[in-house]
XYZ file of C-alpha atoms in Angstrom:
777
model
C 16.705 -63.568 -6.320
C 14.937 -60.176 -7.182
C 14.159 -61.529 -10.690
C 11.838 -64.255 -8.917
C 9.472 -61.307 -7.693
C 9.794 -59.670 -10.994
C 8.472 -62.314 -13.116
C 5.675 -62.931 -10.528
C 4.445 -59.488 -10.303
C 3.711 -59.578 -14.047
C 0.649 -61.912 -13.507
C -0.540 -60.853 -10.447
C -3.174 -58.718 -12.288
C -6.722 -58.782 -13.241
C -6.405 -61.097 -16.495
C -8.793 -62.622 -18.587
C -8.688 -65.316 -21.353
C -11.334 -66.912 -23.865
C -12.879 -70.256 -23.113
C -10.582 -73.107 -23.590
C -11.832 -76.911 -24.624
C -9.215 -79.172 -22.361
C -8.039 -79.240 -18.881
C -4.756 -81.049 -18.323
C -2.031 -81.297 -15.380
C 0.494 -78.767 -16.087
C 2.718 -79.723 -13.079
C 5.454 -81.413 -14.216
C 6.610 -78.946 -16.895
C 6.668 -76.320 -14.127
C 8.626 -78.101 -11.678
C 11.004 -78.885 -14.659
C 10.985 -75.095 -15.485
C 12.284 -74.385 -12.136
C 14.929 -77.449 -12.082
C 16.233 -76.459 -15.452
C 16.768 -72.976 -14.518
C 18.569 -73.565 -11.433
C 21.024 -76.342 -12.938
C 21.782 -74.000 -16.000
C 22.372 -70.992 -13.794
C 24.759 -72.994 -11.436
C 26.503 -74.543 -14.584
C 27.153 -71.256 -16.317
C 28.274 -69.667 -13.143
C 30.733 -72.263 -12.263
C 32.229 -72.292 -15.776
C 32.320 -68.501 -15.911
C 33.952 -68.612 -12.691
C 36.921 -70.815 -14.418
C 36.836 -68.252 -17.478
C 37.302 -65.429 -15.073
C 40.357 -67.098 -13.123
C 38.215 -68.075 -9.962
C 37.873 -64.659 -9.021
C 34.611 -64.839 -6.408
C 33.815 -61.044 -7.087
C 32.539 -61.993 -10.765
C 29.605 -63.974 -9.251
C 28.002 -60.642 -8.596
C 28.449 -59.566 -11.880
C 27.142 -62.859 -13.552
C 24.217 -62.987 -11.051
C 23.202 -59.255 -11.944
C 23.258 -60.076 -15.747
C 21.309 -63.447 -15.206
C 18.689 -61.425 -13.243
C 18.125 -58.426 -15.962
C 18.266 -60.868 -18.848
C 15.524 -63.264 -17.055
C 13.406 -60.602 -16.120
C 13.702 -58.843 -19.743
C 12.599 -62.018 -21.196
C 9.526 -62.425 -18.644
C 8.536 -58.690 -19.412
C 8.910 -58.491 -23.351
C 7.790 -61.815 -24.099
C 5.199 -61.648 -21.947
C 3.517 -58.836 -24.163
C 3.884 -60.952 -27.090
C 1.784 -63.772 -25.518
C -0.678 -61.374 -24.527
C -2.191 -61.348 -28.170
C -1.471 -64.910 -29.258
C -3.946 -67.747 -29.305
C -1.957 -70.722 -28.989
C -0.129 -70.006 -25.571
C 0.995 -73.956 -25.370
C 2.932 -73.603 -28.385
C 4.868 -70.465 -27.265
C 5.623 -72.328 -24.239
C 7.158 -75.565 -26.249
C 8.985 -72.920 -28.348
C 10.615 -71.020 -25.519
C 11.291 -74.431 -23.735
C 13.219 -75.687 -26.698
C 15.021 -72.334 -27.038
C 16.051 -72.538 -23.576
C 17.268 -76.050 -23.715
C 18.831 -76.320 -27.007
C 20.837 -73.159 -26.103
C 22.512 -74.649 -23.049
C 25.040 -76.726 -24.494
C 26.091 -73.990 -27.016
C 26.273 -71.278 -24.597
C 28.336 -73.902 -22.358
C 30.878 -74.462 -25.124
C 31.139 -70.611 -25.562
C 31.523 -70.175 -22.152
C 34.620 -72.085 -22.555
C 35.797 -70.580 -25.841
C 34.916 -67.175 -25.466
C 38.461 -65.802 -24.654
C 40.015 -67.174 -27.490
C 37.534 -65.850 -29.831
C 38.688 -62.446 -28.539
C 42.154 -63.227 -28.949
C 42.768 -63.626 -25.087
C 45.498 -66.381 -23.957
C 44.626 -69.057 -21.667
C 45.568 -68.031 -18.285
C 45.460 -64.350 -19.006
C 43.013 -62.265 -17.073
C 40.226 -59.891 -17.891
C 39.281 -56.456 -16.543
C 35.756 -55.879 -15.213
C 34.448 -54.841 -18.357
C 35.125 -57.941 -20.155
C 33.511 -59.566 -17.368
C 30.281 -57.767 -17.849
C 30.290 -58.387 -21.269
C 31.310 -61.850 -21.754
C 28.881 -62.907 -19.204
C 26.094 -60.907 -20.569
C 26.536 -62.412 -24.073
C 26.619 -65.855 -22.887
C 23.806 -65.710 -20.827
C 21.568 -63.979 -23.454
C 19.822 -66.913 -25.017
C 19.446 -69.336 -21.828
C 18.151 -66.278 -19.130
C 16.024 -64.526 -21.941
C 14.188 -67.980 -23.041
C 14.071 -69.234 -19.283
C 12.390 -65.643 -18.194
C 9.819 -65.894 -21.004
C 8.799 -69.655 -19.940
C 7.433 -68.356 -16.358
C 5.412 -65.711 -18.296
C 4.190 -68.428 -20.578
C 3.515 -70.943 -17.994
C 1.231 -68.772 -16.038
C -0.830 -67.842 -19.166
C -0.888 -71.662 -19.947
C -1.712 -72.587 -16.317
C -4.851 -69.993 -16.819
C -5.947 -71.626 -20.082
C -5.522 -74.984 -18.139
C -7.569 -74.047 -14.931
C -9.866 -71.256 -16.087
C -11.997 -71.385 -13.016
C -8.902 -69.969 -10.791
C -8.200 -66.128 -10.789
C -5.148 -65.200 -12.340
C -3.097 -64.113 -9.304
C -3.912 -67.347 -7.690
C -2.814 -69.365 -10.812
C 0.354 -67.291 -11.168
C 0.984 -68.353 -6.998
C 0.840 -71.637 -7.925
C 3.044 -71.649 -10.817
C 5.479 -69.636 -8.738
C 5.411 -72.145 -5.985
C 6.021 -75.051 -8.436
C 8.953 -73.187 -9.925
C 10.343 -72.590 -6.421
C 9.744 -76.306 -5.625
C 11.769 -77.421 -9.105
C 14.416 -74.899 -8.160
C 15.293 -76.507 -4.888
C 15.257 -79.778 -6.018
C 17.737 -78.731 -8.981
C 19.931 -76.977 -6.401
C 20.019 -80.055 -4.165
C 20.514 -82.470 -6.965
C 23.163 -80.600 -8.909
C 25.524 -80.576 -5.467
C 24.996 -84.086 -4.406
C 23.522 -86.068 -7.636
C 25.261 -84.623 -10.641
C 28.332 -82.686 -9.824
C 30.378 -85.820 -7.923
C 29.819 -87.946 -10.986
C 29.251 -85.933 -14.368
C 31.067 -83.148 -16.248
C 29.281 -80.041 -17.218
C 28.337 -81.234 -21.023
C 26.950 -84.661 -19.141
C 24.834 -82.497 -16.918
C 23.619 -79.972 -19.515
C 22.583 -82.791 -22.052
C 20.659 -84.397 -19.188
C 18.843 -80.932 -19.012
C 18.008 -81.002 -22.881
C 16.564 -84.384 -22.699
C 14.242 -83.889 -19.864
C 12.842 -80.637 -21.319
C 12.450 -82.287 -24.846
C 10.525 -84.872 -23.204
C 8.331 -82.298 -21.558
C 7.843 -80.816 -24.946
C 6.654 -84.208 -26.108
C 4.033 -84.406 -23.127
C 2.716 -80.655 -23.822
C 2.584 -81.516 -27.650
C -0.620 -83.519 -26.851
C -2.208 -80.342 -25.769
C -1.621 -79.011 -29.291
C -4.028 -79.240 -32.313
C -2.711 -82.420 -34.423
C -3.583 -80.706 -37.712
C -1.684 -77.805 -39.176
C 1.849 -77.812 -41.104
C 3.165 -75.947 -37.964
C 2.085 -78.214 -35.462
C 3.551 -81.481 -37.368
C 6.708 -79.600 -38.130
C 7.105 -78.629 -34.329
C 6.241 -82.421 -33.437
C 9.023 -83.683 -35.902
C 11.458 -81.261 -34.967
C 11.115 -82.162 -31.022
C 11.420 -85.731 -32.195
C 14.510 -85.255 -34.187
C 16.122 -83.100 -31.330
C 15.320 -85.745 -28.882
C 17.227 -88.601 -31.063
C 20.259 -86.174 -31.602
C 20.312 -85.370 -28.104
C 19.838 -88.889 -27.067
C 22.743 -90.352 -29.398
C 24.948 -87.375 -28.330
C 24.436 -88.443 -24.767
C 24.658 -91.997 -24.857
C 27.311 -92.773 -27.471
C 30.014 -90.846 -25.924
C 29.890 -87.946 -28.316
C 29.107 -85.780 -25.124
C 32.747 -86.717 -24.034
C 33.996 -85.467 -27.391
C 32.249 -82.361 -26.894
C 33.482 -81.646 -23.379
C 36.949 -82.255 -24.641
C 36.551 -80.161 -27.908
C 35.313 -77.245 -25.594
C 38.367 -77.867 -23.294
C 40.761 -77.404 -26.608
C 38.945 -74.520 -27.405
C 39.492 -73.319 -23.883
C 43.239 -73.911 -23.731
C 44.035 -72.939 -27.259
C 47.478 -74.495 -28.311
C 48.064 -76.431 -25.041
C 47.543 -79.986 -24.821
C 45.312 -80.817 -21.826
C 45.740 -84.147 -20.466
C 43.837 -83.949 -17.259
C 40.559 -81.637 -16.551
C 38.457 -81.771 -13.304
C 36.360 -79.690 -10.943
C 37.095 -80.153 -7.235
C 35.140 -78.609 -4.456
C 37.558 -75.842 -4.473
C 37.585 -75.054 -8.361
C 38.994 -76.337 -11.562
C 42.297 -78.466 -11.973
C 43.881 -78.677 -15.440
C 47.202 -80.377 -16.411
C 49.000 -79.731 -19.682
C 51.657 -81.424 -21.324
C 54.376 -79.822 -23.657
C 56.486 -82.972 -24.527
C 57.603 -84.061 -21.239
C 56.629 -81.368 -19.257
C 53.506 -80.822 -17.037
C 52.127 -77.965 -16.087
C 49.335 -77.884 -13.207
C 46.604 -74.839 -13.339
C 44.134 -74.123 -10.806
C 41.090 -72.281 -11.983
C 43.491 -71.165 -15.078
C 46.509 -70.034 -12.903
C 49.796 -71.971 -13.292
C 50.590 -73.374 -9.870
C 53.388 -76.192 -10.492
C 55.456 -77.602 -13.232
C 57.248 -80.735 -13.391
C 59.698 -82.909 -13.871
C 61.785 -79.547 -14.529
C 60.228 -76.654 -12.330
C 60.851 -72.987 -12.589
C 64.380 -73.360 -10.598
C 64.741 -69.791 -9.833
C 61.501 -69.379 -8.159
C 61.874 -72.751 -6.352
C 65.380 -72.366 -5.037
C 64.336 -68.856 -4.121
C 61.194 -69.807 -2.188
C 63.013 -72.791 -0.470
C 66.443 -71.874 0.441
C 66.122 -68.025 1.542
C 63.607 -68.775 4.240
C 65.636 -71.622 5.526
C 69.217 -69.950 5.290
C 67.537 -67.131 7.558
C 66.459 -69.677 10.276
C 69.569 -70.743 12.203
C 68.227 -74.134 13.047
C 65.385 -75.047 10.425
C 63.704 -78.495 11.541
C 59.967 -78.426 11.441
C 58.488 -77.070 8.352
C 54.849 -76.287 7.023
C 54.201 -75.929 3.678
C 50.949 -74.551 2.380
C 50.357 -75.411 -1.275
C 52.780 -75.541 -4.070
C 55.596 -77.535 -2.227
C 55.225 -80.512 -4.862
C 57.250 -79.795 -8.184
C 60.612 -79.029 -6.461
C 59.945 -77.041 -3.125
C 59.891 -80.047 -1.142
C 63.078 -81.680 -2.453
C 65.062 -78.326 -1.849
C 63.847 -78.059 1.702
C 64.959 -81.400 2.427
C 68.913 -80.451 1.601
C 68.736 -78.796 4.985
C 68.870 -80.482 8.097
C 65.240 -80.628 8.419
C 63.217 -83.455 10.529
C 59.552 -82.898 9.611
C 57.892 -81.453 6.513
C 54.074 -81.352 6.846
C 52.615 -80.276 3.205
C 49.036 -79.094 2.926
C 47.623 -78.217 -0.519
C 45.099 -75.654 -0.931
C 43.282 -77.870 -3.004
C 43.761 -81.574 -2.358
C 42.863 -82.710 -6.285
C 46.377 -81.244 -6.898
C 48.044 -84.185 -5.371
C 45.821 -86.660 -7.101
C 46.695 -85.120 -10.118
C 50.386 -85.068 -9.124
C 50.413 -88.697 -8.395
C 49.068 -89.623 -12.088
C 51.556 -87.709 -13.934
C 54.652 -87.360 -12.114
C 57.734 -89.689 -12.854
C 58.772 -91.840 -9.908
C 61.861 -89.568 -8.896
C 59.399 -86.471 -8.625
C 56.880 -88.546 -6.476
C 59.461 -89.680 -4.168
C 59.882 -86.228 -3.213
C 56.686 -86.089 -1.100
C 56.416 -89.677 -0.337
C 59.888 -89.898 1.600
C 60.228 -90.517 4.989
C 59.699 -86.998 7.269
C 57.268 -85.494 4.718
C 53.558 -85.760 5.484
C 50.983 -84.692 3.139
C 47.594 -83.687 4.530
C 44.727 -83.645 2.170
C 43.262 -80.505 3.553
C 42.764 -76.937 2.986
C 46.014 -75.091 4.565
C 44.069 -72.727 6.641
C 41.604 -75.590 8.166
C 44.727 -77.576 8.942
C 46.400 -74.965 10.754
C 43.249 -73.982 12.845
C 42.999 -77.934 14.210
C 46.513 -78.776 14.475
C 48.460 -77.929 17.869
C 51.893 -78.591 16.235
C 54.593 -75.735 16.134
C 57.005 -75.133 13.294
C 60.339 -73.653 12.659
C 58.749 -72.248 9.001
C 55.400 -71.897 7.626
C 55.838 -71.329 3.692
C 52.539 -70.118 1.632
C 53.091 -71.109 -1.822
C 50.522 -68.840 -2.980
C 51.548 -66.006 -4.998
C 48.823 -63.209 -5.152
C 45.626 -62.781 -3.178
C 43.778 -62.646 -6.666
C 40.473 -64.307 -5.188
C 38.774 -64.582 -1.690
C 39.883 -68.028 -1.527
C 43.843 -67.396 -1.675
C 43.174 -64.070 0.155
C 42.333 -65.854 3.147
C 46.242 -66.497 3.313
C 47.391 -62.929 3.236
C 45.031 -61.387 5.954
C 45.546 -59.989 9.491
C 43.494 -63.230 10.913
C 45.769 -65.687 9.091
C 49.186 -63.834 10.050
C 47.955 -64.118 13.729
C 46.999 -67.922 13.326
C 50.441 -68.549 11.853
C 52.066 -66.485 14.695
C 50.452 -68.946 17.269
C 51.930 -71.948 15.183
C 55.485 -70.658 14.920
C 58.090 -71.991 17.470
C 60.567 -69.391 19.194
C 62.567 -67.726 16.082
C 59.805 -69.128 13.682
C 59.389 -67.445 10.259
C 56.472 -67.157 7.899
C 57.118 -66.672 4.268
C 54.851 -65.311 1.444
C 55.446 -64.081 -1.806
C 54.120 -61.420 -3.883
C 54.695 -60.088 -7.808
C 57.168 -57.625 -8.004
C 59.677 -55.650 -10.430
C 63.129 -54.832 -10.223
C 62.886 -52.163 -12.847
C 59.467 -50.341 -12.459
C 56.704 -50.385 -9.608
C 53.149 -48.891 -11.103
C 50.883 -47.832 -8.472
C 48.876 -51.152 -8.578
C 51.964 -53.031 -7.766
C 52.919 -50.743 -5.340
C 49.623 -50.715 -3.254
C 49.461 -54.379 -3.478
C 52.695 -54.895 -2.109
C 52.082 -52.066 0.728
C 48.894 -53.435 1.519
C 50.425 -56.731 2.584
C 53.606 -55.315 4.039
C 51.607 -53.123 6.330
C 49.216 -56.376 6.995
C 52.210 -58.283 8.378
C 53.674 -55.471 10.236
C 50.170 -55.337 12.281
C 50.912 -58.957 13.771
C 54.811 -59.113 13.454
C 57.371 -57.408 14.927
C 59.881 -57.735 12.187
C 59.447 -58.224 8.657
C 61.938 -58.388 5.685
C 61.422 -58.183 2.190
C 63.696 -59.528 -0.650
C 63.217 -57.503 -3.770
C 62.849 -59.333 -7.081
C 60.551 -60.102 -9.976
C 58.859 -62.205 -7.143
C 59.063 -60.249 -3.642
C 59.993 -62.681 -0.753
C 58.229 -61.514 2.597
C 59.765 -62.913 5.779
C 58.137 -62.199 9.007
C 58.735 -63.341 12.747
C 57.633 -61.813 16.157
C 60.850 -63.160 17.789
C 63.704 -63.294 15.308
C 64.990 -60.052 13.735
C 64.975 -61.052 10.277
C 65.999 -57.894 9.027
C 69.275 -58.077 10.870
C 70.197 -61.146 9.305
C 73.203 -60.310 7.278
C 74.382 -61.525 3.759
C 77.543 -63.248 5.582
C 75.304 -65.165 7.878
C 73.362 -66.745 4.950
C 76.607 -67.363 3.043
C 78.120 -68.975 6.115
C 74.909 -71.244 6.469
C 74.940 -71.990 2.933
C 78.766 -73.319 3.085
C 77.933 -75.100 6.435
C 74.978 -77.178 5.075
C 76.717 -77.955 2.009
C 74.023 -77.344 -0.022
C 73.638 -78.740 -3.684
C 71.977 -75.958 -5.485
C 71.944 -74.346 -9.246
C 71.133 -70.650 -8.414
C 71.872 -70.232 -4.804
C 75.513 -68.661 -4.498
C 77.177 -66.097 -2.261
C 77.252 -63.744 -5.410
C 73.317 -64.370 -6.052
C 72.573 -63.770 -2.520
C 74.694 -60.833 -2.299
C 72.537 -59.688 -5.501
C 69.226 -60.498 -4.085
C 70.142 -58.588 -0.676
C 71.468 -55.497 -2.052
C 70.612 -52.677 -0.082
C 69.981 -50.019 -2.827
C 67.052 -51.892 -4.292
C 65.909 -52.808 -1.016
C 65.726 -49.451 -0.194
C 64.148 -48.264 -3.277
C 61.301 -50.844 -2.623
C 60.618 -49.545 0.710
C 60.317 -46.098 -0.042
C 57.940 -47.062 -2.730
C 55.628 -48.933 -0.777
C 56.132 -46.802 2.552
C 54.656 -43.504 0.644
C 51.669 -45.557 -0.576
C 48.165 -44.879 1.090
C 46.349 -48.253 1.480
C 44.103 -50.136 4.070
C 44.938 -53.255 5.785
C 44.050 -56.949 4.282
C 41.502 -58.579 6.486
C 39.095 -61.445 6.192
C 36.026 -59.567 5.926
C 37.563 -56.402 4.121
C 39.862 -57.840 1.529
C 41.632 -55.195 0.258
C 44.155 -57.126 -1.108
C 41.874 -58.735 -3.504
C 40.943 -55.272 -4.701
C 44.535 -54.256 -4.740
C 45.060 -57.614 -7.081
C 41.970 -56.901 -9.289
C 43.379 -53.222 -9.975
C 46.575 -54.877 -10.996
C 44.866 -57.075 -13.284
C 42.802 -54.258 -14.627
C 45.711 -52.172 -15.163
C 47.321 -54.913 -17.435
C 44.322 -55.864 -19.270
C 41.612 -52.922 -19.042
C 44.052 -50.073 -18.778
C 40.908 -47.773 -19.480
C 39.539 -48.442 -16.033
C 43.088 -47.684 -14.328
C 41.960 -44.207 -13.198
C 38.728 -45.345 -11.859
C 40.042 -48.178 -9.656
C 42.989 -46.037 -8.570
C 40.154 -43.726 -7.103
C 38.064 -46.402 -5.816
C 40.481 -47.683 -3.654
C 40.314 -44.586 -1.441
C 36.440 -45.130 -1.229
C 35.089 -45.101 2.396
C 31.660 -45.238 3.772
C 30.723 -41.546 4.210
C 29.933 -40.713 0.810
C 27.535 -43.425 0.912
C 25.926 -41.839 3.897
C 25.739 -38.453 2.241
C 24.407 -40.357 -0.724
C 21.596 -41.528 1.665
C 20.949 -38.144 3.066
C 20.608 -36.743 -0.079
C 18.081 -39.061 -1.466
C 16.127 -38.194 1.723
C 16.389 -34.538 1.053
C 15.219 -34.958 -2.586
C 12.507 -37.117 -1.907
C 11.316 -34.806 0.803
C 11.726 -31.705 -1.528
C 9.698 -33.505 -4.459
C 6.862 -34.432 -1.680
C 6.323 -30.708 -0.990
C 6.271 -30.022 -4.558
C 3.997 -32.940 -5.327
C 2.598 -33.775 -1.846
C 0.274 -36.517 -3.465
C 3.132 -38.696 -4.668
C 5.151 -38.891 -1.383
C 3.831 -42.259 -0.861
C 4.265 -43.505 -4.378
C 8.087 -41.917 -4.475
C 8.990 -43.690 -0.748
C 7.614 -47.083 -2.096
C 9.690 -46.957 -4.865
C 12.964 -45.985 -3.360
C 11.957 -48.721 -0.902
C 11.446 -51.530 -3.641
C 14.556 -50.196 -5.373
C 16.744 -50.572 -2.071
C 15.313 -54.340 -1.265
C 16.275 -55.009 -4.966
C 19.836 -53.779 -3.938
C 19.794 -55.423 -0.498
C 18.638 -58.920 -1.910
C 21.548 -58.981 -4.348
C 23.894 -58.091 -1.553
C 22.725 -60.536 0.966
C 23.472 -63.325 -1.405
C 26.688 -61.925 -2.112
C 27.788 -61.256 1.418
C 26.553 -64.844 2.409
C 28.764 -66.278 -0.584
C 31.648 -64.056 0.591
C 31.813 -64.999 4.078
C 31.290 -68.571 3.170
C 34.361 -68.420 0.968
C 36.346 -66.809 3.893
C 35.533 -69.473 6.338
C 35.614 -72.728 4.322
C 37.206 -71.748 1.085
C 35.094 -74.106 -1.278
C 32.246 -71.863 -2.523
C 32.664 -73.293 -5.777
C 30.964 -76.663 -4.671
C 28.635 -74.981 -2.453
C 27.234 -71.897 -4.394
C 24.432 -73.952 -5.807
C 23.065 -74.703 -2.636
C 23.000 -71.025 -1.401
C 21.297 -69.397 -4.137
C 19.030 -72.074 -3.797
C 18.155 -71.247 -0.399
C 17.771 -67.716 -1.026
C 15.291 -68.312 -4.153
C 13.343 -70.667 -2.139
C 12.983 -68.045 0.797
C 12.292 -65.232 -1.774
C 9.229 -67.741 -3.465
C 7.691 -68.934 0.040
C 7.699 -64.909 1.027
C 6.123 -63.744 -1.761
C 3.682 -66.603 -2.140
C 2.877 -66.293 1.791
C 2.285 -62.508 1.504
C 0.235 -63.085 -1.673
C -2.149 -65.655 0.095
C -2.419 -63.122 2.790
C -3.049 -60.205 0.984
C -6.989 -59.982 1.109
C -6.375 -60.584 5.157
C -4.028 -57.588 5.630
C -5.904 -54.544 6.396
C -3.036 -52.153 7.831
C -0.799 -52.997 5.024
C 1.132 -49.904 4.867
C 2.393 -50.982 8.469
C 3.026 -54.615 7.660
C 5.242 -53.081 5.105
C 7.050 -50.693 7.668
C 7.353 -53.811 9.693
C 9.170 -55.690 6.501
C 11.393 -52.649 6.148
C 12.437 -52.719 9.556
C 12.976 -56.165 9.780
C 15.592 -56.117 6.512
C 17.327 -53.573 8.592
C 17.822 -55.603 11.472
C 18.815 -58.423 9.239
C 21.389 -55.950 7.892
C 22.571 -55.275 11.164
C 23.015 -58.855 12.130
C 24.661 -60.509 9.427
C 28.206 -58.720 10.321
C 27.846 -59.397 13.870
C 27.379 -62.998 13.016
C 30.066 -62.912 10.656
C 32.790 -61.095 12.716
C 31.996 -62.864 15.819
C 32.718 -66.277 14.276
C 29.027 -67.427 15.270
C 28.803 -69.315 11.851
C 32.416 -70.983 12.162
C 32.241 -74.966 11.144
C 28.284 -74.635 11.222
C 27.819 -74.794 7.574
C 24.013 -74.962 7.516
C 23.615 -71.845 9.273
C 24.790 -70.096 6.080
C 21.824 -71.731 4.143
C 19.467 -70.660 6.934
C 20.742 -67.170 6.425
C 20.205 -67.215 2.814
C 16.912 -68.463 3.158
C 15.904 -65.967 5.953
C 17.022 -62.964 3.743
C 15.467 -64.516 0.857
C 12.140 -64.373 2.689
C 12.160 -61.161 3.827
C 12.962 -59.917 0.466
C 10.231 -61.839 -1.192
C 7.679 -60.834 0.917
C 7.533 -56.905 0.517
C 6.951 -57.126 -3.454
C 3.465 -58.339 -3.421
C 2.487 -56.086 -0.545
C 4.129 -52.585 -2.410
C 2.028 -53.630 -5.438
C -0.782 -53.473 -3.367
C -0.296 -50.394 -1.567
C 1.175 -48.651 -4.887
C -2.365 -49.435 -6.594
C -3.972 -47.600 -3.616
C -2.603 -44.569 -5.314
C -2.632 -45.501 -8.982
C -5.209 -46.509 -11.563
C -2.705 -48.015 -14.157
C -2.199 -51.702 -12.956
C 0.604 -52.244 -15.823
C 2.572 -48.961 -15.323
C 2.389 -49.096 -11.788
C 3.685 -53.039 -11.658
C 6.194 -52.173 -14.595
C 7.794 -49.138 -12.731
C 8.119 -51.218 -9.320
C 9.330 -54.083 -11.649
C 12.003 -51.667 -13.328
C 13.196 -50.384 -9.881
C 13.640 -53.594 -8.393
C 15.687 -54.851 -11.092
C 17.825 -51.737 -11.362
C 18.621 -52.090 -7.707
C 19.422 -55.620 -8.095
C 21.583 -55.284 -10.988
C 23.490 -52.331 -9.230
C 23.590 -54.809 -6.211
C 25.282 -57.377 -8.035
C 27.946 -54.776 -9.795
C 28.695 -52.602 -7.221
C 28.650 -54.969 -4.115
C 30.900 -57.727 -6.194
C 33.514 -55.222 -7.174
C 33.511 -52.326 -5.274
C 31.520 -52.673 -1.824
C 32.781 -55.660 -0.185
C 36.364 -55.672 -1.645
C 36.848 -52.153 -0.564
C 34.626 -51.512 2.330
C 34.255 -54.867 3.475
C 31.563 -56.933 5.216
C 30.616 -54.565 7.997
C 30.520 -51.488 6.068
C 28.668 -52.820 3.100
C 26.177 -53.589 5.757
C 26.155 -50.339 6.980
C 25.413 -48.971 3.408
C 22.617 -51.131 3.373
C 21.432 -50.057 6.859
C 21.768 -46.341 5.683
C 20.099 -47.192 2.425
C 17.149 -49.070 4.085
C 16.786 -46.588 6.783
C 16.485 -43.551 4.284
C 13.591 -45.638 2.736
C 12.095 -46.347 6.010
C 12.169 -42.670 7.202
C 10.366 -41.533 4.172
C 7.823 -44.255 4.550
C 7.171 -42.831 8.011
C 6.844 -39.245 6.735
C 4.289 -40.639 3.972
C 2.014 -42.126 6.939
C 0.103 -38.826 6.835
C -0.839 -39.116 3.041
C -2.148 -42.835 3.144
């Protein structure tokens, strides 16, 4: 991430230190620093994703806040250590703050919604996302940012013969090594076996042991040193007791109680696809995926279950082969079996839900999906459809709102096309969305209009049954809009269905022509964009709906953003070029510094967006970014570290530095062009390792630029500290805007291809200005 370059840049200067009287190895503490930072970042990112109901667009917000806080800790605490003699003591103090605050903020991440009176399962707006993540990350990110700067100073003390820039490079490489080990270890050695608190206390113990080792470097006399030693020993004993006595599990479950308020949680597990929680109220069990309710047993929502199961089957003249994707358990499969069907295939979005259902369901509910003719596929529904060659009379999608990228994969042009290929003659696809029989606000209109028009892009016939939940039936060969109430009632009587709600009167009520006309008039007049895999308009419209409910002050802003196109960004780039050229005419000596500043800012922006684009594309293809996000971030950070370290080692050998810098700018533009080509052409489909290689490559290009930018900038400036501080601030500002704008605006509204086009235009504008400045260099 850009903060790696920012932290490194502070220690590239000509620093000097007084003679020291000891030399010890400082390797392990630096590796542990990188390891602990990576693990802490992934833990808190995952927990905040659960707090924000699994919305992957919040990843940009979280990473942006982590970035700015780490950099602030590096910069401000770095200034403090300049004037302190005992730098080892400060390193130990920062390490204590970092490690001991991790379990505290982890607990806070689960309880923060309750503190602000927000109920479990209730969404939060973007402003709350920014505020909550900033508060939670504050102590951990600030102290970890300080650790790097402190580590550079301590390393210089212990290796006084090395030039400061060489020492900082070694610290940087050791931290990147720890980061790599942390990302891989978390994914494969920690996540499958331990809960978040067990992992967090493992990090605490590891850092406390390092503090004890480092304590040997401190003077043994003095009240402060003795007190610090006693504190470390006491903290180590307490952390060890909590970890090995089972109290860590008590903390884990107490935090879950805080997270879920008055609801009694009886099951709480993380899967590759997200978080599964089960609550119990008397004899009723409610199943939640990332905080959103998905299934209720043994007594389900009768109205929804019967609507969802019987209406599509009554529309079909002879339903025999049925595919249900998510939400089939808890009554739907039982209702489907009341019709003369031959086979039901059930694929759950998260297979862990089936395991939880088996654990808590009474025998008569388990029998629902274990009866002959029902086959359960422990596989993501979209992957199942892409692999099977079976064809179905009906495909029922039990996901009700494209509120995140994982669910949105079942509401796009690409998925609807895949579903059409799996339907038989007269086959029907069913989806459902939030609705209303009384009032449709603008956000609800746009969401329903978006999915309706996306369906119409693929299917010849689309029928909507209005209600508090709108049912969408789509077919390419059966005119579902021509099916009458009389036909439905005839099939209801003919099949002798034993139902509670579905009666001739109820069917006539739901099929009322006036309600249907009112709904269609509302959504047909609404301007929207089609929902696609790599341009998830549905996610943005769903996010707008959430904000209208929970953050109404931003309602108008989101309404305006929904009309956003690429053209304004092109004009912005042209404006930047014009302004910079104008400034260079007025201050001709400053054109190089101005163009370099723009390059660094846009590279910070691009670095964050590269990471988000790869996360975005991974989720679209696989659906389990919750499990792999640590590896993707780790690959990017390794690339950033190695790129910066390599260029730093070669700085003295690089004579034509501006031309090398121009080459890196051109490479970043080419990378921005290649990303959408690779993803949109499906080159990476089912080749997971290439996502990590792309992430590494993006990090390599981003990391290589910063040291070179400092070298070139210093040829036009005599003040090292202010020059590095300026480039550092621009880099961080670009990264922060990349996280906020990229995650919330650019990717969901413009989509992957046009977001990359914006990147190309930004970097191209910087490249043009650099070319103009060649004459002044």
